[in-house]
mmCIF file of C-alpha atoms and ligand atoms in Angstrom:
data_model
loop_
_atom_site.group_PDB
_atom_site.id
_atom_site.type_symbol
_atom_site.label_atom_id
_atom_site.label_comp_id
_atom_site.label_asym_id
_atom_site.label_seq_id
_atom_site.Cartn_x
_atom_site.Cartn_y
_atom_site.Cartn_z
ATOM 1 C CA MET R 1 23.349 -46.069 167.306
ATOM 2 C CA ILE R 2 22.976 -42.365 167.207
ATOM 3 C CA PRO R 3 22.564 -40.858 171.381
ATOM 4 C CA PHE R 4 20.547 -38.560 171.965
ATOM 5 C CA ALA R 5 23.584 -36.464 172.898
ATOM 6 C CA HIS R 6 24.661 -35.615 169.677
ATOM 7 C CA TYR R 7 20.500 -34.396 168.182
ATOM 8 C CA GLU R 8 20.970 -31.819 170.650
ATOM 9 C CA GLU R 9 24.809 -30.606 169.959
ATOM 10 C CA SER R 10 23.791 -30.187 166.218
ATOM 11 C CA ALA R 11 21.111 -28.526 167.593
ATOM 12 C CA ALA R 12 22.786 -26.722 169.568
ATOM 13 C CA ALA R 13 25.280 -25.082 166.508
ATOM 14 C CA LEU R 14 22.785 -24.376 165.387
ATOM 15 C CA ARG R 15 21.288 -21.925 167.445
ATOM 16 C CA ASP R 16 24.674 -20.856 167.873
ATOM 17 C CA ARG R 17 23.413 -19.267 163.842
ATOM 18 C CA ILE R 18 20.060 -18.536 163.589
ATOM 19 C CA GLY R 19 19.420 -17.136 167.633
ATOM 20 C CA SER R 20 16.107 -17.476 168.551
ATOM 21 C CA PHE R 21 14.941 -17.788 164.567
ATOM 22 C CA ARG R 22 12.338 -21.019 164.753
ATOM 23 C CA PRO R 23 11.070 -22.417 161.752
ATOM 24 C CA GLU R 24 7.845 -23.312 160.732
ATOM 25 C CA VAL R 25 8.017 -25.699 158.058
ATOM 26 C CA LEU R 26 11.332 -28.103 157.642
ATOM 27 C CA MET R 27 11.111 -28.635 153.824
ATOM 28 C CA VAL R 28 12.962 -31.322 152.777
ATOM 29 C CA LEU R 29 13.538 -30.833 148.612
ATOM 30 C CA GLY R 30 14.367 -33.305 145.707
ATOM 31 C CA SER R 31 16.167 -34.036 142.138
ATOM 32 C CA GLY R 32 15.487 -30.841 140.180
ATOM 33 C CA LEU R 33 13.518 -28.863 143.404
ATOM 34 C CA GLY R 34 16.824 -28.097 145.250
ATOM 35 C CA TYR R 35 17.235 -24.075 143.687
ATOM 36 C CA MET R 36 13.885 -23.591 145.877
ATOM 37 C CA GLY R 37 16.335 -23.006 148.917
ATOM 38 C CA ASP R 38 17.625 -19.583 146.683
ATOM 39 C CA LEU R 39 14.270 -17.870 146.970
ATOM 40 C CA VAL R 40 14.384 -17.504 150.856
ATOM 41 C CA GLU R 41 14.179 -14.401 151.682
ATOM 42 C CA ASP R 42 16.425 -13.228 154.060
ATOM 43 C CA PRO R 43 18.989 -15.836 154.054
ATOM 44 C CA ILE R 44 21.250 -17.776 156.823
ATOM 45 C CA ILE R 45 22.819 -20.782 154.898
ATOM 46 C CA VAL R 46 24.713 -22.793 156.627
ATOM 47 C CA PRO R 47 27.155 -25.879 154.866
ATOM 48 C CA TYR R 48 25.965 -29.246 156.390
ATOM 49 C CA GLN R 49 30.010 -29.916 156.809
ATOM 50 C CA GLU R 50 30.025 -27.410 159.662
ATOM 51 C CA ILE R 51 27.508 -28.434 161.237
ATOM 52 C CA PRO R 52 28.337 -31.317 163.990
ATOM 53 C CA HIS R 53 27.163 -35.150 163.254
ATOM 54 C CA PHE R 54 25.481 -33.264 160.139
ATOM 55 C CA LYS R 55 26.636 -35.901 156.747
ATOM 56 C CA VAL R 56 27.038 -34.592 153.471
ATOM 57 C CA SER R 57 24.789 -35.535 150.689
ATOM 58 C CA THR R 58 26.841 -36.631 147.540
ATOM 59 C CA ALA R 59 23.658 -37.014 145.186
ATOM 60 C CA PRO R 60 24.263 -35.253 141.378
ATOM 61 C CA GLY R 61 22.530 -32.183 141.958
ATOM 62 C CA HIS R 62 22.363 -32.059 145.676
ATOM 63 C CA LYS R 63 24.041 -29.159 146.998
ATOM 64 C CA GLY R 64 24.280 -29.658 150.993
ATOM 65 C CA GLN R 65 23.360 -26.997 153.449
ATOM 66 C CA LEU R 66 20.456 -25.797 155.131
ATOM 67 C CA VAL R 67 18.899 -22.013 154.337
ATOM 68 C CA PHE R 68 17.081 -20.621 157.005
ATOM 69 C CA GLY R 69 14.646 -17.911 156.214
ATOM 70 C CA THR R 70 10.816 -16.927 154.966
ATOM 71 C CA LEU R 71 9.043 -17.862 152.029
ATOM 72 C CA SER R 72 5.983 -17.469 151.738
ATOM 73 C CA GLY R 73 5.361 -14.982 154.121
ATOM 74 C CA LYS R 74 6.751 -18.560 156.281
ATOM 75 C CA ARG R 75 10.161 -19.375 158.749
ATOM 76 C CA VAL R 76 11.284 -22.028 157.113
ATOM 77 C CA ALA R 77 14.679 -24.264 157.168
ATOM 78 C CA VAL R 78 15.241 -25.959 153.212
ATOM 79 C CA MET R 79 17.453 -28.660 153.465
ATOM 80 C CA GLN R 80 19.203 -27.981 150.231
ATOM 81 C CA GLY R 81 20.217 -31.566 149.394
ATOM 82 C CA ARG R 82 19.619 -34.570 151.746
ATOM 83 C CA MET R 83 20.753 -38.027 152.111
ATOM 84 C CA HIS R 84 19.811 -41.508 150.657
ATOM 85 C CA HIS R 85 20.705 -45.120 151.868
ATOM 86 C CA TYR R 86 22.548 -45.805 148.516
ATOM 87 C CA GLU R 87 25.252 -43.368 149.545
ATOM 88 C CA GLY R 88 25.489 -45.593 152.651
ATOM 89 C CA TYR R 89 24.137 -44.053 155.286
ATOM 90 C CA SER R 90 21.871 -45.567 157.891
ATOM 91 C CA TYR R 91 18.066 -45.477 157.075
ATOM 92 C CA GLU R 92 18.434 -43.004 160.968
ATOM 93 C CA GLU R 93 21.152 -40.750 159.369
ATOM 94 C CA ILE R 94 19.234 -40.205 157.031
ATOM 95 C CA GLY R 95 16.662 -39.120 159.677
ATOM 96 C CA PHE R 96 19.266 -37.036 161.536
ATOM 97 C CA PRO R 97 18.005 -33.537 160.051
ATOM 98 C CA VAL R 98 14.442 -34.176 160.738
ATOM 99 C CA ARG R 99 15.152 -34.813 164.355
ATOM 100 C CA VAL R 100 17.230 -31.450 165.029
ATOM 101 C CA MET R 101 14.782 -29.173 163.669
ATOM 102 C CA LYS R 102 11.713 -30.616 166.178
ATOM 103 C CA LEU R 103 14.534 -30.023 168.906
ATOM 104 C CA LEU R 104 14.595 -26.073 167.109
ATOM 105 C CA GLY R 105 10.671 -26.148 167.483
ATOM 106 C CA CYS R 106 9.762 -27.079 164.329
ATOM 107 C CA PRO R 107 6.246 -28.953 163.699
ATOM 108 C CA CYS R 108 5.768 -29.121 159.649
ATOM 109 C CA MET R 109 7.904 -31.703 156.899
ATOM 110 C CA ILE R 110 7.285 -30.835 153.749
ATOM 111 C CA VAL R 111 9.230 -33.218 151.850
ATOM 112 C CA THR R 112 9.047 -34.136 147.704
ATOM 113 C CA ASN R 113 10.484 -36.495 145.454
ATOM 114 C CA ALA R 114 11.182 -37.627 141.758
ATOM 115 C CA ALA R 115 10.355 -41.205 141.741
ATOM 116 C CA GLY R 116 8.538 -43.558 138.734
ATOM 117 C CA GLY R 117 4.613 -43.649 138.160
ATOM 118 C CA VAL R 118 3.648 -46.898 138.627
ATOM 119 C CA ASN R 119 -0.015 -46.334 138.720
ATOM 120 C CA LEU R 120 -0.800 -46.886 134.406
ATOM 121 C CA ASP R 121 -3.297 -43.515 134.317
ATOM 122 C CA PHE R 122 -0.314 -40.962 135.372
ATOM 123 C CA GLN R 123 2.555 -39.348 132.703
ATOM 124 C CA VAL R 124 6.027 -37.908 132.772
ATOM 125 C CA GLY R 125 5.628 -34.371 134.921
ATOM 126 C CA ASP R 126 2.704 -35.406 137.354
ATOM 127 C CA ILE R 127 3.235 -34.169 141.039
ATOM 128 C CA MET R 128 1.325 -36.744 142.927
ATOM 129 C CA LEU R 129 0.524 -36.528 146.682
ATOM 130 C CA ILE R 130 1.672 -39.080 149.524
ATOM 131 C CA SER R 131 -0.733 -40.290 151.091
ATOM 132 C CA ASP R 132 0.366 -42.778 152.939
ATOM 133 C CA HIS R 133 3.715 -45.542 152.267
ATOM 134 C CA LEU R 134 5.198 -48.366 151.254
ATOM 135 C CA LYS R 135 8.356 -49.967 152.797
ATOM 136 C CA ILE R 136 8.375 -53.417 153.498
ATOM 137 C CA PHE R 137 10.933 -56.103 154.518
ATOM 138 C CA LEU R 138 13.546 -53.795 155.681
ATOM 139 C CA GLU R 139 14.862 -51.592 158.635
ATOM 140 C CA SER R 140 13.195 -49.112 160.093
ATOM 141 C CA PRO R 141 14.850 -45.864 161.209
ATOM 142 C CA LEU R 142 13.412 -45.730 164.574
ATOM 143 C CA ARG R 143 15.503 -49.503 164.887
ATOM 144 C CA GLY R 144 17.638 -49.998 168.286
ATOM 145 C CA PRO R 145 17.445 -48.246 172.277
ATOM 146 C CA ASN R 146 14.377 -46.123 171.229
ATOM 147 C CA LEU R 147 14.533 -42.396 171.845
ATOM 148 C CA GLU R 148 11.349 -41.215 174.116
ATOM 149 C CA GLU R 149 13.024 -37.992 174.545
ATOM 150 C CA PHE R 150 11.656 -38.328 170.704
ATOM 151 C CA GLY R 151 8.570 -40.902 171.175
ATOM 152 C CA THR R 152 6.949 -43.620 171.639
ATOM 153 C CA ARG R 153 9.107 -46.636 170.797
ATOM 154 C CA PHE R 154 5.630 -48.393 168.784
ATOM 155 C CA PRO R 155 4.562 -44.812 166.569
ATOM 156 C CA ASP R 156 1.400 -44.723 165.566
ATOM 157 C CA MET R 157 1.276 -44.268 161.197
ATOM 158 C CA SER R 158 -1.956 -44.197 160.741
ATOM 159 C CA PHE R 159 -1.652 -40.345 160.312
ATOM 160 C CA LEU R 160 1.825 -39.882 158.717
ATOM 161 C CA TYR R 161 1.059 -37.372 155.896
ATOM 162 C CA THR R 162 -1.506 -35.147 157.753
ATOM 163 C CA PRO R 163 -4.392 -35.154 156.322
ATOM 164 C CA VAL R 164 -5.348 -31.418 157.155
ATOM 165 C CA LEU R 165 -2.022 -31.207 155.415
ATOM 166 C CA GLN R 166 -3.524 -33.054 151.877
ATOM 167 C CA GLU R 167 -5.954 -31.127 151.060
ATOM 168 C CA VAL R 168 -4.517 -28.517 151.976
ATOM 169 C CA ALA R 169 -3.096 -29.047 148.962
ATOM 170 C CA ARG R 170 -5.430 -30.394 146.565
ATOM 171 C CA GLN R 171 -7.186 -27.162 147.116
ATOM 172 C CA SER R 172 -3.960 -25.338 146.293
ATOM 173 C CA ALA R 173 -3.510 -27.196 143.310
ATOM 174 C CA ARG R 174 -7.281 -26.257 143.106
ATOM 175 C CA GLU R 175 -6.341 -22.423 142.913
ATOM 176 C CA LEU R 176 -3.554 -23.367 140.496
ATOM 177 C CA GLY R 177 -5.636 -24.802 137.743
ATOM 178 C CA GLN R 178 -3.258 -27.835 138.468
ATOM 179 C CA THR R 179 -4.013 -31.047 138.628
ATOM 180 C CA LEU R 180 -2.751 -32.927 141.496
ATOM 181 C CA ARG R 181 -2.468 -37.056 141.445
ATOM 182 C CA GLU R 182 -2.666 -38.632 144.481
ATOM 183 C CA GLY R 183 -1.653 -42.256 145.219
ATOM 184 C CA VAL R 184 0.754 -44.394 147.707
ATOM 185 C CA TYR R 185 4.686 -44.244 147.420
ATOM 186 C CA MET R 186 6.403 -47.033 147.452
ATOM 187 C CA TYR R 187 10.857 -46.970 149.168
ATOM 188 C CA TRP R 188 11.979 -49.447 146.828
ATOM 189 C CA PRO R 189 16.187 -48.783 148.492
ATOM 190 C CA GLY R 190 18.480 -48.344 144.866
ATOM 191 C CA PRO R 191 20.083 -47.280 143.225
ATOM 192 C CA GLN R 192 19.398 -49.509 140.801
ATOM 193 C CA PHE R 193 15.879 -48.880 139.738
ATOM 194 C CA GLU R 194 13.419 -51.552 139.187
ATOM 195 C CA THR R 195 13.477 -54.386 137.501
ATOM 196 C CA PRO R 196 10.145 -55.014 135.691
ATOM 197 C CA ALA R 197 8.535 -57.476 137.602
ATOM 198 C CA GLU R 198 9.638 -55.589 140.564
ATOM 199 C CA VAL R 199 7.031 -52.801 139.508
ATOM 200 C CA ARG R 200 4.977 -54.947 138.871
ATOM 201 C CA LEU R 201 5.214 -56.136 142.119
ATOM 202 C CA ALA R 202 4.140 -52.781 143.837
ATOM 203 C CA ARG R 203 1.512 -51.773 141.125
ATOM 204 C CA THR R 204 -0.041 -55.455 143.181
ATOM 205 C CA LEU R 205 0.702 -54.500 146.467
ATOM 206 C CA GLY R 206 -1.583 -51.243 145.493
ATOM 207 C CA ALA R 207 1.966 -48.999 144.818
ATOM 208 C CA ASP R 208 1.730 -45.658 141.816
ATOM 209 C CA ALA R 209 4.419 -44.190 142.189
ATOM 210 C CA VAL R 210 8.541 -46.233 143.405
ATOM 211 C CA GLY R 211 11.537 -43.856 144.376
ATOM 212 C CA MET R 212 14.626 -43.793 146.697
ATOM 213 C CA SER R 213 14.028 -41.812 149.376
ATOM 214 C CA THR R 214 11.481 -39.655 151.766
ATOM 215 C CA VAL R 215 10.128 -41.706 154.028
ATOM 216 C CA PRO R 216 12.881 -42.781 156.654
ATOM 217 C CA GLU R 217 12.574 -38.919 156.198
ATOM 218 C CA ALA R 218 8.254 -39.372 156.912
ATOM 219 C CA ILE R 219 8.475 -42.016 159.811
ATOM 220 C CA VAL R 220 10.980 -40.235 161.756
ATOM 221 C CA ALA R 221 9.039 -36.728 161.223
ATOM 222 C CA GLY R 222 6.098 -38.725 162.779
ATOM 223 C CA HIS R 223 7.370 -40.609 165.311
ATOM 224 C CA CYS R 224 8.554 -36.693 166.749
ATOM 225 C CA GLY R 225 5.191 -35.943 166.508
ATOM 226 C CA MET R 226 5.648 -33.739 163.333
ATOM 227 C CA GLU R 227 3.180 -32.996 160.164
ATOM 228 C CA VAL R 228 3.892 -33.434 157.024
ATOM 229 C CA LEU R 229 3.242 -33.024 153.726
ATOM 230 C CA GLY R 230 4.523 -34.932 150.558
ATOM 231 C CA PHE R 231 5.102 -34.724 147.174
ATOM 232 C CA THR R 232 6.401 -37.174 144.154
ATOM 233 C CA LEU R 233 6.780 -35.704 140.368
ATOM 234 C CA VAL R 234 6.587 -38.318 138.167
ATOM 235 C CA SER R 235 9.407 -37.454 136.333
ATOM 236 C CA ASN R 236 9.400 -40.906 134.396
ATOM 237 C CA MET R 237 6.681 -44.017 134.327
ATOM 238 C CA ALA R 238 8.957 -47.145 136.415
ATOM 239 C CA ALA R 239 10.491 -49.647 134.763
ATOM 240 C CA GLY R 240 8.956 -51.873 132.045
ATOM 241 C CA VAL R 241 5.822 -49.442 131.412
ATOM 242 C CA LEU R 242 7.216 -48.128 128.475
ATOM 243 C CA PRO R 243 10.212 -49.833 125.744
ATOM 244 C CA GLN R 244 12.929 -47.575 126.423
ATOM 245 C CA PRO R 245 15.011 -48.279 129.473
ATOM 246 C CA LEU R 246 15.949 -45.332 132.328
ATOM 247 C CA SER R 247 18.039 -43.374 133.559
ATOM 248 C CA GLY R 248 19.413 -40.473 135.624
ATOM 249 C CA GLU R 249 19.677 -37.782 133.045
ATOM 250 C CA GLU R 250 16.324 -39.367 132.250
ATOM 251 C CA VAL R 251 14.705 -38.359 136.022
ATOM 252 C CA ASN R 252 16.943 -34.560 136.173
ATOM 253 C CA ALA R 253 15.712 -33.440 133.204
ATOM 254 C CA ALA R 254 11.272 -34.588 134.018
ATOM 255 C CA ALA R 255 12.676 -32.762 137.569
ATOM 256 C CA GLU R 256 14.027 -29.646 135.825
ATOM 257 C CA ALA R 257 11.108 -29.207 133.458
ATOM 258 C CA ALA R 258 8.570 -29.608 135.913
ATOM 259 C CA ARG R 259 10.057 -27.245 138.174
ATOM 260 C CA GLU R 260 8.139 -24.022 138.380
ATOM 261 C CA LYS R 261 4.455 -25.934 138.406
ATOM 262 C CA PHE R 262 5.974 -28.095 141.626
ATOM 263 C CA SER R 263 7.478 -25.126 143.116
ATOM 264 C CA LYS R 264 4.090 -23.015 142.672
ATOM 265 C CA LEU R 265 2.511 -25.498 143.886
ATOM 266 C CA ILE R 266 4.825 -25.306 147.380
ATOM 267 C CA LEU R 267 4.795 -22.102 147.481
ATOM 268 C CA ALA R 268 1.334 -22.162 147.535
ATOM 269 C CA CYS R 269 0.969 -24.903 149.988
ATOM 270 C CA LEU R 270 3.024 -22.885 152.547
ATOM 271 C CA GLY R 271 1.293 -19.708 152.210
ATOM 272 C CA LYS R 272 -1.966 -22.018 153.367
ATOM 273 C CA LEU R 273 0.301 -23.600 156.622
HETATM 274 N N1 HPA J 1 12.127 -46.121 140.304
HETATM 275 C C1 HPA J 1 13.591 -45.653 141.674
HETATM 276 N N2 HPA J 1 13.304 -44.018 141.572
HETATM 277 C C2 HPA J 1 13.334 -42.944 141.221
HETATM 278 C C3 HPA J 1 12.798 -43.669 139.698
HETATM 279 C C4 HPA J 1 12.276 -44.700 139.011
HETATM 280 O O1 HPA J 1 12.183 -45.470 138.939
HETATM 281 N N3 HPA J 1 12.728 -42.578 138.588
HETATM 282 C C5 HPA J 1 13.066 -41.534 139.911
HETATM 283 N N4 HPA J 1 13.956 -41.565 140.817
#
């Protein structure tokens, strides 16, 4: 279990780099959107290797650095590259950077991912506002001794995806003339894609999309009282929906293709936070 001192040591090392800069929004960007870190004005870039106790992300297209600066007039910390359970990290390790940002005074997280569409009304390229999630039968990132410094032992998850931020997203999409889907994101650990039977199970349980990230970070953020806004890019229809196999290349291509639309929406939301 990670002791509180490790979080403090990481935060202290980052304070040495960023001075009195206090991020207002942590951005955890999934496949295809990492480039948004390159749009940050007056950036201070800190590679994960230079931060004590930080892990390095190994997924393709994930740079592995934090970018502090200004985006849409907000002070942001952009994680270019996140950790996944399938890379070998524990859920606790995946949540580590979120808690460090909390110690730096950051009150809010925007989290994005690419995922498989389970809802048959969805199409590849759709953006879904995450209204809730499903993560069943798997270990919690909060497992182990509770760190009271961050939050309570049994945190409420009723309003994890902050309702007023969801409204900001709806309004931003309306103003941009974009269609915004809404739904439940179901977490699967991967790295194998789900089977068609698992996708049918997910649909029966009320999932609209399936993916391999986001939920560990969201739980940790909710536990320490951060507001959360989450978006999913439907990068493919989930297994079994179409008569064709899935591939990581297809996911990346769809994420690239949607990049402009997706980043416009996120910048618009940021401006309104
Ligand atoms: N399943 C799980 N994760 C994913 C998918 C999927 O279909 N597409 C992109 N990430």
